[in-house]
mmCIF file of C-alpha atoms in Angstrom:
data_model
loop_
_atom_site.group_PDB
_atom_site.id
_atom_site.type_symbol
_atom_site.label_atom_id
_atom_site.label_comp_id
_atom_site.label_asym_id
_atom_site.label_seq_id
_atom_site.Cartn_x
_atom_site.Cartn_y
_atom_site.Cartn_z
ATOM 1 C CA MET A 1 77.337 74.114 106.173
ATOM 2 C CA ALA A 2 73.972 74.517 107.933
ATOM 3 C CA ASN A 3 70.876 75.357 105.905
ATOM 4 C CA ASP A 4 70.902 78.940 107.169
ATOM 5 C CA ASP A 5 74.566 79.580 106.335
ATOM 6 C CA PRO A 6 75.194 81.698 103.238
ATOM 7 C CA ILE A 7 76.700 80.061 100.203
ATOM 8 C CA ALA A 8 79.053 83.036 100.080
ATOM 9 C CA PHE A 9 79.397 86.705 100.912
ATOM 10 C CA PHE A 10 79.789 89.308 98.181
ATOM 11 C CA ILE A 11 81.723 92.082 99.922
ATOM 12 C CA THR A 12 82.624 95.510 98.593
ATOM 13 C CA TRP A 13 84.645 98.215 100.314
ATOM 14 C CA THR A 14 86.003 101.511 99.015
ATOM 15 C CA VAL A 15 89.229 103.477 99.217
ATOM 16 C CA TYR A 16 89.047 106.320 101.748
ATOM 17 C CA GLY A 17 87.307 109.371 100.312
ATOM 18 C CA SER A 18 86.574 107.855 96.902
ATOM 19 C CA HIS A 19 82.808 107.360 97.354
ATOM 20 C CA LEU A 20 81.331 109.863 99.789
ATOM 21 C CA GLN A 21 77.774 110.346 101.008
ATOM 22 C CA GLY A 22 75.931 112.383 98.404
ATOM 23 C CA ASP A 23 78.048 110.970 95.546
ATOM 24 C CA GLU A 24 76.624 111.535 92.051
ATOM 25 C CA ARG A 25 76.836 107.770 91.342
ATOM 26 C CA GLY A 26 74.435 107.182 94.232
ATOM 27 C CA TRP A 27 75.340 106.132 97.751
ATOM 28 C CA ARG A 28 74.068 104.070 100.685
ATOM 29 C CA ARG A 29 72.651 105.349 103.950
ATOM 30 C CA ARG A 30 72.914 102.940 106.870
ATOM 31 C CA ARG A 31 69.689 100.972 107.274
ATOM 32 C CA LYS A 32 68.039 102.994 104.476
ATOM 33 C CA GLY A 33 69.751 101.551 101.389
ATOM 34 C CA LEU A 34 70.519 103.326 98.141
ATOM 35 C CA GLN A 35 70.134 107.098 98.040
ATOM 36 C CA LEU A 36 69.939 109.629 95.238
ATOM 37 C CA PRO A 37 72.840 112.009 94.609
ATOM 38 C CA GLU A 38 73.071 115.071 96.855
ATOM 39 C CA PRO A 39 75.830 117.331 95.488
ATOM 40 C CA GLN A 40 75.856 119.678 98.500
ATOM 41 C CA LEU A 41 76.237 116.749 100.898
ATOM 42 C CA GLU A 42 79.098 115.339 98.827
ATOM 43 C CA LYS A 43 80.780 118.770 98.769
ATOM 44 C CA TRP A 44 80.387 119.044 102.548
ATOM 45 C CA HIS A 45 82.054 115.657 103.065
ATOM 46 C CA THR A 46 84.825 116.398 100.541
ATOM 47 C CA GLU A 47 85.748 119.587 102.386
ATOM 48 C CA ARG A 48 86.067 117.652 105.638
ATOM 49 C CA LEU A 49 88.301 114.800 104.492
ATOM 50 C CA ALA A 50 91.211 114.399 106.903
ATOM 51 C CA PHE A 51 93.493 112.900 104.228
ATOM 52 C CA ASP A 52 93.985 113.104 100.476
ATOM 53 C CA VAL A 53 92.340 110.389 98.402
ATOM 54 C CA LEU A 54 95.010 107.842 97.406
ATOM 55 C CA LEU A 55 93.818 105.573 94.618
ATOM 56 C CA LEU A 56 95.383 102.137 94.267
ATOM 57 C CA SER A 57 98.058 101.676 91.606
ATOM 58 C CA PRO A 58 98.145 98.454 89.550
ATOM 59 C CA ARG A 59 100.895 97.156 91.876
ATOM 60 C CA GLN A 60 98.855 97.968 94.991
ATOM 61 C CA ARG A 61 95.766 96.358 93.478
ATOM 62 C CA GLN A 62 97.798 93.169 92.955
ATOM 63 C CA LEU A 63 99.043 93.347 96.566
ATOM 64 C CA VAL A 64 95.445 93.613 97.815
ATOM 65 C CA GLU A 65 94.298 90.675 95.692
ATOM 66 C CA THR A 66 97.245 88.539 96.804
ATOM 67 C CA GLU A 67 96.622 89.370 100.462
ATOM 68 C CA CYS A 68 92.936 88.467 100.178
ATOM 69 C CA GLU A 69 93.964 85.096 98.706
ATOM 70 C CA ARG A 70 96.602 84.561 101.418
ATOM 71 C CA HIS A 71 94.225 85.419 104.268
ATOM 72 C CA CYS A 72 91.420 83.236 102.931
ATOM 73 C CA ASN A 73 93.831 80.306 102.592
ATOM 74 C CA HIS A 74 95.086 80.932 106.145
ATOM 75 C CA ARG A 75 91.511 80.915 107.519
ATOM 76 C CA GLY A 76 90.353 77.981 105.405
ATOM 77 C CA TRP A 77 87.818 80.166 103.588
ATOM 78 C CA LYS A 78 86.911 79.574 99.952
ATOM 79 C CA LEU A 79 87.738 82.662 97.893
ATOM 80 C CA TRP A 80 85.632 82.524 94.732
ATOM 81 C CA ALA A 81 86.663 85.882 93.302
ATOM 82 C CA VAL A 82 88.653 88.979 94.182
ATOM 83 C CA ASN A 83 88.939 92.146 92.131
ATOM 84 C CA ALA A 84 90.771 95.194 93.425
ATOM 85 C CA ARG A 85 90.072 98.338 91.429
ATOM 86 C CA SER A 86 91.682 101.756 91.818
ATOM 87 C CA ASN A 87 88.961 102.947 94.219
ATOM 88 C CA HIS A 88 87.288 99.815 95.608
ATOM 89 C CA VAL A 89 87.618 96.077 96.214
ATOM 90 C CA HIS A 90 85.159 93.238 95.535
ATOM 91 C CA VAL A 91 85.456 89.747 97.002
ATOM 92 C CA VAL A 92 83.213 86.695 96.958
ATOM 93 C CA VAL A 93 84.094 84.332 99.783
ATOM 94 C CA THR A 94 82.573 81.407 101.656
ATOM 95 C CA ALA A 95 83.459 81.519 105.349
ATOM 96 C CA VAL A 96 81.425 78.987 107.321
ATOM 97 C CA ASN A 97 80.465 80.165 110.825
ATOM 98 C CA TYR A 98 81.695 83.728 110.219
ATOM 99 C CA SER A 99 79.601 86.829 109.688
ATOM 100 C CA GLY A 100 80.065 88.957 106.585
ATOM 101 C CA LYS A 101 81.177 91.812 108.824
ATOM 102 C CA THR A 102 83.940 89.705 110.393
ATOM 103 C CA VAL A 103 85.167 88.515 106.991
ATOM 104 C CA ARG A 104 85.136 92.072 105.636
ATOM 105 C CA ASP A 105 86.948 93.514 108.655
ATOM 106 C CA GLN A 106 89.678 90.853 108.606
ATOM 107 C CA LEU A 107 90.298 91.282 104.884
ATOM 108 C CA LYS A 108 90.395 95.077 105.140
ATOM 109 C CA ALA A 109 92.784 94.950 108.111
ATOM 110 C CA ASN A 110 95.219 92.604 106.382
ATOM 111 C CA CYS A 111 95.093 94.575 103.131
ATOM 112 C CA THR A 112 95.804 97.751 105.126
ATOM 113 C CA ARG A 113 98.845 96.081 106.661
ATOM 114 C CA VAL A 114 100.375 95.078 103.321
ATOM 115 C CA LEU A 115 99.704 98.488 101.760
ATOM 116 C CA ARG A 116 101.350 100.258 104.699
ATOM 117 C CA LEU A 117 104.366 97.967 104.536
ATOM 118 C CA ASP A 118 104.724 98.591 100.812
ATOM 119 C CA ASP A 119 104.027 102.334 100.590
ATOM 120 C CA PRO A 120 104.844 104.954 103.250
ATOM 121 C CA GLY A 121 102.049 107.116 101.804
ATOM 122 C CA PHE A 122 99.500 104.788 103.442
ATOM 123 C CA ARG A 123 101.086 104.969 106.906
ATOM 124 C CA ASP A 124 99.504 107.104 109.630
ATOM 125 C CA ARG A 125 96.308 107.595 107.678
ATOM 126 C CA GLN A 126 93.020 105.916 106.928
ATOM 127 C CA VAL A 127 93.216 103.596 103.903
ATOM 128 C CA TRP A 128 89.587 102.494 103.484
ATOM 129 C CA SER A 129 86.180 104.050 104.002
ATOM 130 C CA VAL A 130 84.398 102.976 107.177
ATOM 131 C CA GLY A 131 82.431 99.755 106.785
ATOM 132 C CA GLY A 132 81.671 98.168 103.458
ATOM 133 C CA VAL A 133 78.794 96.114 102.172
ATOM 134 C CA PRO A 134 78.696 92.367 102.914
ATOM 135 C CA VAL A 135 75.802 90.759 101.034
ATOM 136 C CA CYS A 136 74.750 87.163 101.723
ATOM 137 C CA LEU A 137 74.439 85.169 98.541
ATOM 138 C CA ARG A 138 71.467 82.808 98.789
ATOM 139 C CA CYS A 139 71.031 82.820 102.528
ATOM 140 C CA THR A 140 67.913 82.639 104.658
ATOM 141 C CA ARG A 141 69.180 84.397 107.778
ATOM 142 C CA PRO A 142 69.126 88.217 108.058
ATOM 143 C CA GLN A 143 72.145 90.027 106.650
ATOM 144 C CA GLU A 144 74.603 91.565 109.103
#
C-alpha cells in the first residue's frame, strides 16, 4: 500500500427514498456537505418518489451483509465491518488501488442483484438512493 492510499474506506449508502434532501435528521448537498433540515424540500421530494420505500427486513439485511463479504473476498479486499440496517448500509473496507466510489458502486450493484433474486418486490425498481458517501480513513489524497 502506497503512502497516499487510504487505510480503508468507510462507506454508507441508503435505501431508496429513506433519506431525502431536506430530511429532518439533516442531509448532504453535493460538494457542500451537511445541510440543515428543510421540511418543504423533503415534502417536495417525497411527493415525487417513483417507487414506494421498501425497508430491508432482517433476512434482507443478512443477504446484503453476506453479499458484501462474498464480493470483498472475490476482489481480495479486506472487509473490516459491514452493518446493514433497515434503511442504510455501512461498510469499512480496504481496497488497494480502488477508489471509494468504485468500491461503493460494486458493492451496491451486487447487493441489488441478490435482493432482486430473493424478492420480486425489488425487481424493476430502484433499490438504493443515488450515490453514497465513501470517506477515506487516514488518507492524504483528496476524497473521491
